[in-house]
Amino acid sequence: MAEMEQAKPSPTSLVLRALRSQPVPRPPIWLMRQAGRYLPEYRTLRARARSFFDLCYTPELAFEITLQPVRRFAMDAAILFSDILVIADALGCPVVFVEGVGPKLKPVRSAAARARLRRTAVVEKLAPVYATIRALKQELPTGTALIGFAGAPWTVAAYMVEGEGSKEFYVARAFARREPAAFAGLIELLTEATIEHLRAQIEAGADLVQLFDSWAGVLPESEFRRWCQEPVARIARALKSEHPEVPIIAFPRGAGLHLPSFAAAVPVDGLSLDTTVPVTAVRRALPELCLQGNLDPVALLAGGAGALEEAERIVAALASGPFIFNLGHGVLPETDPAAVAALVAHVKSLRLPRVPPHGAERDAC
Amino acid sequence: MAEMEQAKPSPTSLVLRALRSQPVPRPPIWLMRQAGRYLPEYRTLRARARSFFDLCYTPELAFEITLQPVRRFAMDAAILFSDILVIADALGCPVVFVEGVGPKLKPVRSAAARARLRRTAVVEKLAPVYATIRALKQELPTGTALIGFAGAPWTVAAYMVEGEGSKEFYVARAFARREPAAFAGLIELLTEATIEHLRAQIEAGADLVQLFDSWAGVLPESEFRRWCQEPVARIARALKSEHPEVPIIAFPRGAGLHLPSFAAAVPVDGLSLDTTVPVTAVRRALPELCLQGNLDPVALLAGGAGALEEAERIVAALASGPFIFNLGHGVLPETDPAAVAALVAHVKSLRLPRVPPHGAERDAC
């Protein structure tokens, strides 16, 4: 019985309704990195843990952290507390988070280093993640969608080759050009591991999944297609073939002028727009797709009436079609939780016209 | 007589012909940051100087460094060796370059700090820059265009507020939101100072100027218009009103989906495309504008046949209209000068069809 409960998506989740192009009375809202350092209750738990990954790998902690913003703000979705780099870690590329610096990885910069990575262990090593999802699924109120996620192969590969964060990922990009076969092998490995990881999250109870391609914005056209667009399309097709009812959101951050071709090529239910995306033009170009976004996290950091006005402009521009309110990137650590509360309350107070969304015909086909 | 020589643009410069939409037999080529650390002869001069700014402010050194890549590779243009942050320095915001880290500035984060900046001294303080241009103008062979440049106001302001380089310039963006009047004052000051600085470069002999907006890619739509597009348009209009014959190239790096509105709003002769811009689509959208770019500096770093093939693809896509070959960002310090030599020779070997470019009608109007 509990098993069946776990597998059933919350029927009234506004987030799922938007992703299925069904009408919603108000914009659904959740925020990228809604669980995290800006919340004092998160910092309390973080201070007690040995490492950042301890939080991700301890179901009790990850469960609690996932729920913190849902309790505080009644978000319309809970996103699993985890990290895009758990895949690298599970493949045998150790990751440590250095306070104030970011992730440091043992760089993978040769075909031999790539060959040492092991795909077989991924789902076993990430078992605590799925345990967290099972617990969350039982706990979450009806109507709060549970979001699973993974990093997209390019972004994870970029960290694995570079060995750390970067403005431009020159080392990773140079490796991809100098050793395209080895890099393609790494992308292939990550694509397969990501399918397994997301499949396991769905089977544990995730109502939808989001793919974060945080560094999609540094690549030229041909590489964007090869390293960002095609792997994400392959992951989406694989998940859709097994779980057609589970929506997928892609977040190709910084895709810029590649966005139209990405949207045409990748079979996703939702597209998360980064801060820089001009919303009116993109809504016009993609009238039927569920668009998610894209308030500037800096507007939320600055808070006040400005943030709420900007949120209204985004809703006005995007909510003529299927839409989920979100930021254009994660909540910044210095953000005042009171500003988040004000934003959520304001977005929830906005009423949408009860017209069938543009995408309604698509469902009828 | 020497004065007159200085003011006359080289009549046969292929770069100027492309910017005027006149036919050229082959693609003109120069490279952003073609003078710099990848050249051993630059490193020799750098090692002798006390600081990076010493190189910029000593006409003999800046002259020599500007000419190094022109001598080595017979580039079609020489770009003044200087830095986008000389404007900040001249306004009274001290800049130091920390080896291996980048520029460090005394941050401007209040209306009071903004008020302490002094526009009056800019052209006096930057007199060595104009002396360098005068000397270069006398030295350069006919056909080698001399490019002056400045940073665009947003990018320079972002460094001045942030106090250093950054991935996202959150501090600068938060300041712009929290103190919009003070930030607008800073942008206004930089816009006026940049007009003066570029005007002085033109009057010293620059054949054309380029405006570098290196961090245009981090802003949402409304801020992009206000902080990037409008100041650059204002600078372009001011320069055009006095020197209509001097072409202006804008480089709004990372503008992405803002590029069409930027191109429509800013009266420039050329648009420099960053690495991520899909060239076929942009050529189709902007058939008449001179487009410059956009080989990935990482492709040049990797070198070999791959770089040359990619260069050919770019020429094939862009040279149906007015076109200047360049990179999508600056030459990387680890680049092999031999790869640059091979690239320049290859691009110069490509022949263009002798059809009138798309922009020819524009000139007739």
XYZ file of C-alpha atoms in Angstrom:
730
model
C 0.000 0.000 0.000
C 2.780 2.379 0.955
C 4.515 1.292 -2.265
C 1.504 2.286 -4.331
C 1.237 5.605 -2.575
C 4.849 6.277 -3.394
C 4.442 5.656 -7.105
C 1.355 7.871 -7.515
C 2.008 11.484 -8.543
C 0.132 14.071 -6.504
C -2.960 14.609 -8.644
C -3.466 18.246 -7.754
C 0.104 19.501 -8.065
C -0.006 22.799 -9.958
C 3.552 22.187 -11.129
C 2.551 18.915 -12.798
C -0.573 20.503 -14.262
C 1.479 23.281 -15.850
C 3.923 20.707 -17.251
C 0.948 18.843 -18.764
C -0.398 22.058 -20.304
C -3.487 21.930 -18.089
C -5.051 25.153 -16.793
C -3.951 26.440 -13.389
C -5.671 29.180 -11.335
C -2.377 30.828 -10.314
C 1.293 30.429 -11.232
C 2.952 27.477 -9.506
C 6.218 28.448 -7.801
C 9.387 26.798 -6.588
C 12.917 28.177 -6.578
C 16.179 26.650 -7.687
C 18.406 26.135 -4.628
C 15.393 26.874 -2.387
C 17.065 24.618 0.185
C 20.428 26.004 1.147
C 22.701 28.483 2.820
C 20.281 31.433 2.929
C 18.164 29.510 5.471
C 19.389 29.589 9.102
C 17.893 26.116 9.699
C 20.057 24.803 6.849
C 23.201 26.424 8.250
C 22.502 24.761 11.608
C 22.435 21.310 10.001
C 25.418 22.100 7.772
C 27.508 23.141 10.779
C 26.915 19.767 12.395
C 27.853 17.687 9.334
C 31.411 16.726 8.452
C 31.087 17.625 4.794
C 28.640 18.856 2.212
C 28.386 15.371 0.707
C 27.516 13.980 4.146
C 24.335 16.025 3.897
C 23.597 14.564 0.450
C 24.340 10.971 1.468
C 22.520 10.903 4.812
C 18.805 10.382 4.068
C 17.648 11.897 7.377
C 19.585 15.096 6.691
C 18.793 15.369 2.987
C 15.119 14.714 3.814
C 15.070 17.441 6.426
C 16.886 19.980 4.249
C 14.578 19.275 1.297
C 11.557 19.978 3.477
C 12.870 23.158 5.149
C 11.793 25.602 2.396
C 8.563 23.694 1.780
C 7.576 24.119 5.432
C 8.667 27.721 5.604
C 7.216 28.983 2.321
C 4.686 26.321 1.191
C 6.492 25.979 -2.134
C 4.558 24.128 -4.834
C 7.427 21.707 -5.275
C 10.157 20.162 -3.173
C 13.432 19.583 -4.971
C 15.547 16.752 -3.629
C 18.531 18.112 -1.694
C 21.526 16.675 -3.509
C 24.229 17.881 -5.897
C 24.935 17.566 -9.601
C 28.394 16.173 -8.778
C 27.206 13.064 -6.884
C 27.375 11.314 -10.280
C 31.080 12.120 -10.614
C 31.645 10.888 -7.085
C 29.684 7.684 -7.741
C 31.681 7.031 -10.922
C 34.919 7.074 -8.956
C 35.995 10.693 -9.432
C 36.285 11.970 -5.857
C 34.780 15.378 -5.098
C 35.373 17.577 -2.067
C 33.681 20.883 -1.356
C 36.106 23.506 -0.097
C 34.318 26.124 2.004
C 34.193 29.443 0.175
C 35.871 28.006 -2.917
C 33.567 25.345 -4.336
C 34.029 21.779 -5.541
C 37.472 20.293 -6.128
C 37.676 17.083 -8.148
C 40.497 14.749 -9.124
C 40.720 15.800 -12.784
C 39.947 13.296 -15.541
C 42.264 14.351 -18.350
C 43.184 11.228 -20.277
C 41.568 8.220 -21.885
C 43.193 6.154 -19.111
C 41.621 8.297 -16.372
C 38.292 7.982 -18.172
C 38.709 4.186 -18.352
C 39.195 3.970 -14.595
C 35.691 5.359 -13.979
C 33.108 2.696 -13.146
C 29.530 2.977 -14.219
C 28.391 -0.248 -12.594
C 28.402 1.096 -9.056
C 26.414 4.301 -9.633
C 22.961 3.231 -8.498
C 24.388 1.274 -5.550
C 26.530 4.182 -4.395
C 23.641 6.611 -4.730
C 21.194 4.380 -2.824
C 20.915 6.994 -0.006
C 19.580 9.471 -2.570
C 16.754 7.147 -3.540
C 16.043 6.378 0.126
C 15.682 10.133 0.665
C 13.205 10.353 -2.195
C 11.132 7.444 -0.835
C 10.922 9.108 2.562
C 10.051 12.483 1.034
C 7.332 10.977 -1.116
C 5.607 9.630 1.993
C 5.946 12.876 3.882
C 5.040 15.499 1.298
C 1.511 16.945 1.292
C -0.671 16.270 -1.720
C -0.088 19.010 -4.216
C 3.614 19.432 -3.518
C 5.448 17.927 -6.455
C 8.699 16.107 -5.700
C 11.464 17.008 -8.126
C 14.419 14.725 -8.789
C 17.395 16.049 -10.692
C 20.805 15.508 -12.188
C 23.497 17.565 -13.821
C 23.576 17.317 -17.589
C 26.566 15.383 -18.971
C 28.415 18.429 -20.362
C 28.325 20.338 -17.076
C 29.398 17.339 -14.988
C 32.116 16.447 -17.521
C 33.335 20.050 -17.505
C 33.851 19.906 -13.719
C 35.457 16.458 -13.954
C 38.035 17.543 -16.540
C 38.625 21.055 -15.188
C 38.835 19.705 -11.629
C 36.954 22.723 -10.273
C 34.578 25.523 -11.192
C 35.681 28.058 -13.791
C 34.483 31.098 -15.714
C 35.091 29.599 -19.122
C 36.138 25.948 -18.584
C 39.075 26.357 -20.971
C 40.827 23.221 -19.713
C 37.751 21.055 -20.246
C 37.046 22.613 -23.632
C 40.653 22.168 -24.763
C 40.566 18.502 -23.658
C 37.327 17.991 -25.628
C 39.046 19.373 -28.734
C 42.394 17.624 -28.309
C 41.011 14.243 -27.277
C 37.517 14.132 -28.745
C 37.268 10.317 -28.503
C 38.169 10.283 -24.798
C 35.837 13.198 -24.119
C 33.014 11.568 -26.098
C 33.606 8.459 -23.980
C 33.223 10.519 -20.818
C 30.024 12.127 -22.107
C 28.715 8.686 -23.094
C 29.470 7.302 -19.647
C 27.780 10.267 -17.973
C 24.766 10.022 -20.258
C 24.226 6.377 -19.326
C 24.875 6.983 -15.635
C 22.501 9.954 -15.655
C 19.732 7.883 -17.236
C 20.212 5.266 -14.507
C 20.330 7.883 -11.766
C 17.174 9.668 -12.938
C 15.356 6.399 -13.599
C 16.114 5.306 -10.030
C 14.872 8.681 -8.728
C 11.636 8.301 -10.699
C 11.179 4.743 -9.464
C 11.734 5.934 -5.895
C 8.935 8.467 -6.293
C 10.106 11.648 -8.038
C 7.102 13.238 -9.777
C 9.274 15.000 -12.338
C 12.968 15.514 -13.006
C 15.097 18.486 -14.001
C 18.398 18.350 -15.884
C 20.774 21.174 -14.950
C 23.237 22.165 -17.681
C 24.735 25.025 -15.727
C 27.651 25.570 -18.127
C 25.842 25.171 -21.450
C 26.662 28.817 -22.130
C 30.371 28.516 -22.933
C 30.232 26.377 -26.074
C 30.214 27.228 -29.770
C 27.370 25.953 -31.920
C 28.723 22.567 -33.040
C 29.937 21.668 -29.569
C 26.707 22.834 -27.983
C 24.837 20.417 -30.229
C 27.224 17.548 -29.586
C 27.953 17.921 -25.873
C 24.792 19.618 -24.540
C 21.850 19.116 -26.832
C 22.319 15.519 -28.003
C 23.108 13.945 -24.602
C 20.168 15.717 -22.954
C 17.903 14.627 -25.821
C 19.132 11.050 -25.393
C 18.460 11.100 -21.656
C 14.992 12.560 -22.231
C 14.136 9.933 -24.859
C 15.346 7.092 -22.645
C 13.312 8.275 -19.649
C 10.246 8.984 -21.796
C 10.339 5.468 -23.274
C 10.003 3.986 -19.779
C 8.112 6.682 -17.874
C 6.169 8.733 -20.417
C 3.992 10.238 -17.676
C 6.914 11.793 -15.758
C 7.643 15.335 -16.947
C 11.190 16.411 -17.682
C 12.457 19.983 -17.430
C 15.730 20.985 -19.090
C 17.776 23.934 -17.888
C 20.421 24.772 -20.481
C 21.741 27.808 -18.628
C 23.223 30.447 -20.909
C 22.123 28.641 -24.089
C 21.294 32.042 -25.569
C 20.856 31.867 -29.323
C 20.981 28.039 -29.175
C 17.702 27.966 -27.249
C 15.373 27.625 -30.283
C 17.282 24.653 -31.717
C 17.554 23.089 -28.259
C 13.803 23.404 -27.701
C 13.103 21.858 -31.100
C 15.513 18.947 -30.663
C 15.058 17.893 -27.043
C 11.776 16.149 -26.113
C 11.150 17.803 -22.757
C 7.961 19.003 -21.112
C 9.453 22.145 -19.672
C 12.273 24.545 -20.379
C 13.805 26.478 -17.510
C 14.908 29.930 -18.652
C 17.972 31.572 -17.191
C 18.047 35.172 -15.990
C 19.241 36.567 -19.305
C 16.440 35.159 -21.473
C 14.114 37.859 -22.903
C 10.775 36.380 -21.898
C 8.365 38.021 -24.339
C 10.339 36.923 -27.395
C 10.798 33.365 -26.121
C 7.125 32.989 -25.158
C 6.238 34.093 -28.699
C 8.685 31.629 -30.232
C 7.565 28.727 -27.997
C 3.860 29.317 -27.317
C 3.059 25.724 -26.297
C 6.003 24.647 -24.204
C 5.888 24.946 -20.430
C 8.392 27.693 -19.591
C 9.895 28.060 -16.146
C 11.688 31.093 -14.809
C 13.318 33.482 -14.688
C 13.549 36.134 -11.966
C 17.092 37.398 -11.473
C 18.379 35.978 -8.152
C 19.979 39.397 -7.670
C 16.518 41.009 -7.807
C 15.451 38.667 -5.009
C 18.652 39.474 -3.110
C 17.900 43.193 -3.429
C 14.305 42.392 -2.374
C 11.629 45.002 -1.802
C 9.014 46.182 -4.256
C 11.467 45.878 -7.161
C 11.592 42.098 -6.910
C 7.800 41.812 -6.795
C 7.317 44.150 -9.746
C 9.819 42.186 -11.778
C 8.045 38.965 -10.828
C 4.790 40.455 -12.110
C 6.393 41.395 -15.415
C 7.624 37.825 -15.840
C 4.212 36.366 -15.062
C 2.573 38.807 -17.495
C 4.985 37.813 -20.252
C 5.093 34.045 -19.731
C 1.736 32.991 -18.289
C -0.107 33.219 -21.603
C 1.172 29.659 -22.023
C 2.066 26.858 -19.616
C 4.286 28.386 -16.937
C 6.040 27.722 -13.623
C 7.481 30.621 -11.663
C 11.114 30.236 -10.683
C 14.379 32.125 -10.587
C 16.778 32.299 -13.510
C 19.458 30.646 -11.355
C 19.738 29.472 -7.746
C 18.850 31.495 -4.626
C 21.972 33.405 -3.532
C 23.322 32.586 -0.045
C 22.994 36.205 1.125
C 19.259 36.328 0.309
C 16.903 37.322 3.117
C 14.361 34.544 3.775
C 11.777 37.301 4.305
C 12.247 38.387 0.678
C 11.612 34.799 -0.431
C 8.454 34.668 1.698
C 7.232 37.937 0.160
C 7.944 36.673 -3.350
C 6.131 33.367 -2.849
C 3.110 35.108 -1.303
C 2.998 37.640 -4.118
C 3.269 35.099 -6.946
C 0.627 32.937 -5.285
C -1.695 35.956 -5.076
C -1.610 36.493 -8.841
C -4.629 35.121 -10.689
C -4.385 33.741 -14.185
C -7.156 34.056 -16.756
C -9.073 30.797 -17.051
C -8.412 30.381 -20.733
C -7.194 27.038 -22.004
C -3.430 27.296 -22.390
C -1.926 27.298 -25.867
C -0.725 23.768 -25.413
C -4.170 22.266 -24.733
C -4.558 21.156 -28.349
C -1.327 19.207 -28.113
C -2.803 16.929 -25.454
C -5.845 16.277 -27.642
C -3.677 14.997 -30.509
C 52.188 67.259 -43.584
C 52.805 64.610 -40.910
C 49.579 65.809 -39.294
C 47.637 65.216 -42.486
C 49.166 61.782 -42.939
C 48.026 60.865 -39.462
C 44.420 61.807 -40.046
C 44.062 59.897 -43.326
C 42.766 56.339 -43.017
C 44.714 53.749 -44.994
C 42.762 53.651 -48.245
C 43.363 49.996 -49.011
C 42.703 48.483 -45.589
C 40.560 45.391 -46.102
C 39.205 45.814 -42.571
C 37.889 49.280 -43.389
C 36.516 48.092 -46.729
C 34.561 45.317 -45.017
C 33.221 47.787 -42.448
C 32.078 50.020 -45.317
C 30.371 47.091 -47.054
C 32.790 47.277 -49.963
C 33.918 44.094 -51.725
C 37.137 42.423 -50.543
C 39.060 39.679 -52.376
C 39.700 37.664 -49.193
C 38.575 37.819 -45.566
C 40.426 40.475 -43.552
C 41.816 39.091 -40.294
C 42.954 40.332 -36.924
C 42.594 38.684 -33.526
C 41.414 40.036 -30.219
C 44.339 40.076 -27.771
C 46.714 39.401 -30.687
C 49.350 41.275 -28.682
C 49.961 39.529 -25.404
C 51.274 36.744 -23.265
C 51.299 34.000 -25.920
C 54.122 35.863 -27.707
C 57.646 35.379 -26.269
C 58.629 38.879 -27.421
C 55.748 40.255 -25.317
C 56.802 38.269 -22.253
C 60.327 39.688 -22.602
C 59.017 43.258 -22.460
C 56.532 42.410 -19.706
C 59.302 40.948 -17.527
C 61.222 44.208 -17.719
C 58.272 46.449 -16.804
C 57.255 47.180 -13.226
C 53.552 46.637 -13.838
C 51.052 45.850 -16.542
C 49.864 49.461 -16.592
C 53.455 50.607 -17.104
C 53.249 48.863 -20.466
C 50.010 50.677 -21.280
C 51.257 54.085 -20.171
C 54.712 54.010 -21.762
C 54.276 54.906 -25.442
C 57.523 53.213 -26.541
C 56.439 49.929 -24.939
C 52.774 50.045 -25.981
C 53.916 50.949 -29.506
C 56.298 48.000 -29.653
C 53.782 45.513 -28.207
C 51.064 46.669 -30.610
C 53.387 46.029 -33.544
C 54.681 42.613 -32.429
C 51.821 40.526 -33.869
C 51.580 42.751 -36.953
C 55.247 42.087 -37.759
C 55.040 38.398 -36.988
C 51.760 37.564 -38.746
C 51.043 40.519 -41.079
C 47.650 40.995 -39.459
C 45.243 43.238 -41.374
C 44.803 45.434 -38.337
C 46.833 46.553 -35.347
C 44.885 47.032 -32.161
C 46.304 49.521 -29.722
C 47.907 47.777 -26.759
C 46.026 49.109 -23.763
C 43.376 47.897 -21.341
C 39.672 48.489 -20.824
C 40.377 49.508 -17.202
C 42.587 52.521 -18.000
C 39.344 54.536 -17.885
C 38.704 53.453 -14.287
C 42.271 54.339 -13.398
C 42.006 57.722 -15.104
C 38.773 58.491 -13.258
C 40.530 58.009 -9.939
C 39.659 54.376 -9.195
C 43.107 52.780 -8.813
C 43.682 49.439 -10.576
C 46.473 46.943 -9.982
C 47.014 43.737 -11.932
C 47.888 40.835 -9.665
C 49.880 38.190 -11.539
C 47.798 35.057 -12.057
C 44.718 36.632 -10.455
C 43.691 39.591 -12.606
C 42.763 43.192 -11.910
C 42.052 44.435 -8.398
C 40.295 47.791 -8.025
C 39.328 49.960 -5.089
C 35.584 49.223 -5.162
C 33.107 52.011 -5.883
C 30.069 51.018 -3.835
C 28.348 54.210 -2.761
C 27.118 57.478 -4.193
C 29.933 59.144 -2.224
C 32.582 56.919 -3.817
C 31.042 57.655 -7.199
C 31.144 61.405 -6.466
C 34.881 61.246 -5.731
C 35.609 60.103 -9.305
C 36.834 62.882 -11.581
C 35.985 62.988 -15.246
C 37.923 66.145 -15.980
C 41.342 64.510 -15.887
C 40.643 61.530 -18.174
C 42.096 62.791 -21.442
C 45.091 64.329 -19.672
C 45.852 61.159 -17.747
C 45.515 59.035 -20.836
C 47.763 61.276 -22.956
C 50.363 58.454 -23.289
C 47.697 56.327 -25.010
C 47.127 58.965 -27.673
C 50.884 59.455 -28.075
C 51.128 55.706 -28.744
C 48.436 55.954 -31.419
C 50.164 58.884 -33.113
C 53.424 56.948 -33.262
C 51.685 53.804 -34.518
C 49.863 55.726 -37.219
C 53.174 56.928 -38.616
C 54.767 53.513 -38.459
C 52.039 51.202 -39.743
C 52.141 50.072 -43.386
C 49.332 51.178 -45.671
C 46.567 48.628 -45.495
C 46.998 47.854 -41.814
C 44.086 49.454 -40.033
C 44.764 50.934 -36.608
C 42.092 50.026 -34.074
C 41.433 52.092 -30.979
C 39.226 50.705 -28.250
C 37.544 51.101 -24.912
C 35.570 48.970 -22.520
C 31.837 49.555 -22.632
C 30.414 51.345 -19.577
C 28.659 48.305 -18.083
C 31.771 46.121 -18.141
C 34.025 48.816 -16.685
C 31.393 49.701 -14.060
C 31.036 46.017 -13.161
C 34.770 45.793 -12.409
C 34.716 49.099 -10.518
C 31.881 48.033 -8.212
C 32.892 44.382 -7.852
C 36.532 45.382 -7.325
C 37.772 42.421 -9.365
C 36.791 39.920 -12.034
C 33.901 37.552 -11.320
C 31.820 34.807 -12.908
C 28.508 36.556 -12.359
C 29.275 40.036 -10.959
C 26.670 39.589 -8.233
C 28.061 42.450 -6.127
C 27.918 44.887 -9.033
C 24.470 43.714 -10.076
C 23.144 43.954 -6.522
C 24.557 47.487 -6.207
C 22.854 48.443 -9.504
C 19.535 47.212 -8.081
C 19.889 48.640 -4.598
C 21.288 52.008 -5.608
C 20.062 52.550 -9.149
C 20.646 56.314 -9.043
C 24.270 55.947 -7.936
C 24.853 53.191 -10.471
C 23.216 55.219 -13.238
C 25.540 58.066 -12.259
C 28.540 55.780 -12.630
C 27.334 54.557 -16.044
C 26.731 58.173 -17.078
C 30.230 59.183 -16.008
C 31.759 56.223 -17.842
C 29.702 56.934 -20.959
C 30.977 60.517 -21.113
C 34.556 59.521 -20.305
C 34.450 56.777 -22.937
C 33.238 59.214 -25.587
C 36.135 61.522 -24.719
C 38.640 58.682 -24.674
C 37.538 57.265 -28.045
C 37.273 60.723 -29.601
C 40.852 61.406 -28.528
C 41.958 58.064 -29.994
C 40.260 58.887 -33.301
C 41.811 62.348 -33.360
C 45.221 60.778 -32.677
C 44.803 58.532 -35.725
C 42.711 55.441 -34.938
C 41.057 54.285 -38.185
C 38.227 52.572 -36.334
C 37.261 51.819 -32.745
C 35.877 48.787 -30.961
C 33.809 48.802 -27.787
C 34.329 45.726 -25.606
C 31.363 44.783 -23.417
C 32.967 41.629 -22.050
C 30.341 41.066 -19.351
C 27.195 41.914 -21.302
C 26.154 38.285 -20.852
C 25.135 38.345 -17.194
C 22.198 40.761 -17.322
C 18.437 40.255 -17.631
C 16.598 41.939 -20.480
C 15.684 45.284 -18.913
C 19.141 45.773 -17.410
C 20.834 44.735 -20.635
C 18.933 47.506 -22.417
C 19.649 50.084 -19.747
C 23.258 49.320 -18.832
C 24.654 47.785 -22.041
C 22.618 48.746 -25.068
C 21.722 52.359 -24.347
C 25.185 53.556 -23.207
C 26.873 51.902 -26.202
C 24.267 53.433 -28.519
C 24.908 56.827 -26.966
C 28.662 56.507 -27.407
C 28.209 55.399 -31.017
C 25.876 58.319 -31.798
C 28.231 60.829 -30.202
C 31.239 59.567 -32.147
C 29.271 59.328 -35.395
C 28.087 62.919 -35.075
C 31.699 64.123 -35.061
C 33.495 61.441 -37.080
C 30.931 59.783 -39.351
C 33.673 58.221 -41.468
C 35.260 56.270 -38.604
C 33.716 52.801 -38.263
C 32.658 51.494 -34.876
C 32.537 47.826 -33.915
C 30.578 46.698 -30.847
C 31.390 43.499 -29.012
C 28.549 42.675 -26.606
C 30.058 39.383 -25.459
C 27.470 36.845 -24.357
C 24.529 39.008 -25.468
C 22.825 35.831 -26.710
C 19.136 36.388 -27.337
C 19.608 40.147 -26.859
C 21.748 40.332 -30.000
C 18.917 41.134 -32.472
C 17.613 44.049 -30.391
C 21.160 45.272 -29.771
C 21.943 45.225 -33.485
C 18.726 47.110 -34.257
C 19.252 49.768 -31.578
C 22.966 50.535 -31.729
C 24.251 52.458 -34.763
C 27.500 50.562 -35.334
C 29.248 49.486 -38.515
C 30.327 46.104 -37.228
C 29.231 43.565 -34.676
C 31.828 41.265 -33.161
C 30.319 37.844 -32.437
C 31.432 35.837 -29.446
C 32.316 32.143 -29.625
C 28.828 30.955 -28.751
C 26.975 32.780 -31.551
C 25.491 30.431 -34.169
C 26.830 32.076 -37.312
C 24.426 30.868 -39.994
C 21.347 32.056 -38.113
C 22.875 35.433 -37.268
C 24.119 36.030 -40.818
C 20.564 35.328 -42.030
C 19.078 37.705 -39.447
C 21.625 40.464 -40.162
C 22.493 40.156 -43.862
C 23.853 43.687 -44.284
C 25.835 44.323 -41.138
C 29.579 43.713 -41.060
C 30.006 40.692 -38.767
C 33.307 39.903 -37.095
C 34.274 36.610 -35.515
C 34.059 34.090 -34.110
C 36.554 31.220 -33.931
C 36.695 29.619 -30.490
C 40.029 30.623 -28.887
C 40.107 27.052 -27.573
C 40.076 25.751 -31.165
C 43.118 27.927 -31.839
C 44.726 26.684 -28.631
C 44.155 23.080 -29.738
C 45.527 24.094 -33.152
C 46.057 21.672 -36.022
C 43.695 20.940 -38.873
C 40.651 21.285 -36.597
C 41.217 25.015 -36.109
C 41.600 25.603 -39.851
C 38.507 23.581 -40.722
C 36.486 25.495 -38.189
C 37.821 28.770 -39.591
C 36.645 27.674 -43.052
C 33.167 26.892 -41.729
C 32.963 30.361 -40.198
C 34.075 32.035 -43.422
C 31.560 29.960 -45.414
C 28.744 30.987 -43.085
C 29.579 34.666 -42.611
C 31.318 35.871 -45.773
C 28.123 36.093 -47.816
C 27.906 39.550 -46.254
C 30.481 42.054 -44.979
C 32.869 40.108 -42.746
C 36.100 40.336 -40.744
C 37.701 37.162 -39.457
C 38.472 37.148 -35.745
C 38.192 34.997 -32.664
C 35.097 34.879 -30.473
C 37.201 36.106 -27.526
C 40.878 36.929 -26.915
C 43.873 34.729 -27.801
C 44.587 32.479 -24.802
C 48.032 32.873 -23.170
C 48.920 29.189 -23.768
C 48.343 29.471 -27.538
C 51.219 28.412 -29.799
C 52.269 31.329 -32.044
C 52.737 28.763 -34.827
C 49.012 27.961 -34.663
C 48.263 31.681 -35.048
C 50.608 31.879 -38.051
C 48.881 28.869 -39.645
C 45.452 30.380 -39.039
C 46.342 33.766 -40.512
C 47.947 32.161 -43.589
C 44.935 29.915 -44.098
C 42.326 32.650 -43.768
C 44.350 34.869 -46.099
C 44.449 32.044 -48.663
C 40.657 31.848 -48.849
C 39.128 33.631 -51.851
C 35.753 35.297 -51.684
C 33.337 35.460 -54.628
C 33.452 38.889 -56.256
C 29.781 39.602 -55.768
C 28.692 42.936 -54.337
C 28.015 42.401 -50.649
C 24.489 42.609 -49.327
C 25.182 45.960 -47.778
C 26.106 47.721 -51.026
C 22.611 49.145 -51.476
C 22.764 50.729 -48.048
C 25.663 52.918 -49.114
C 23.729 54.092 -52.147
C 20.809 55.355 -50.058
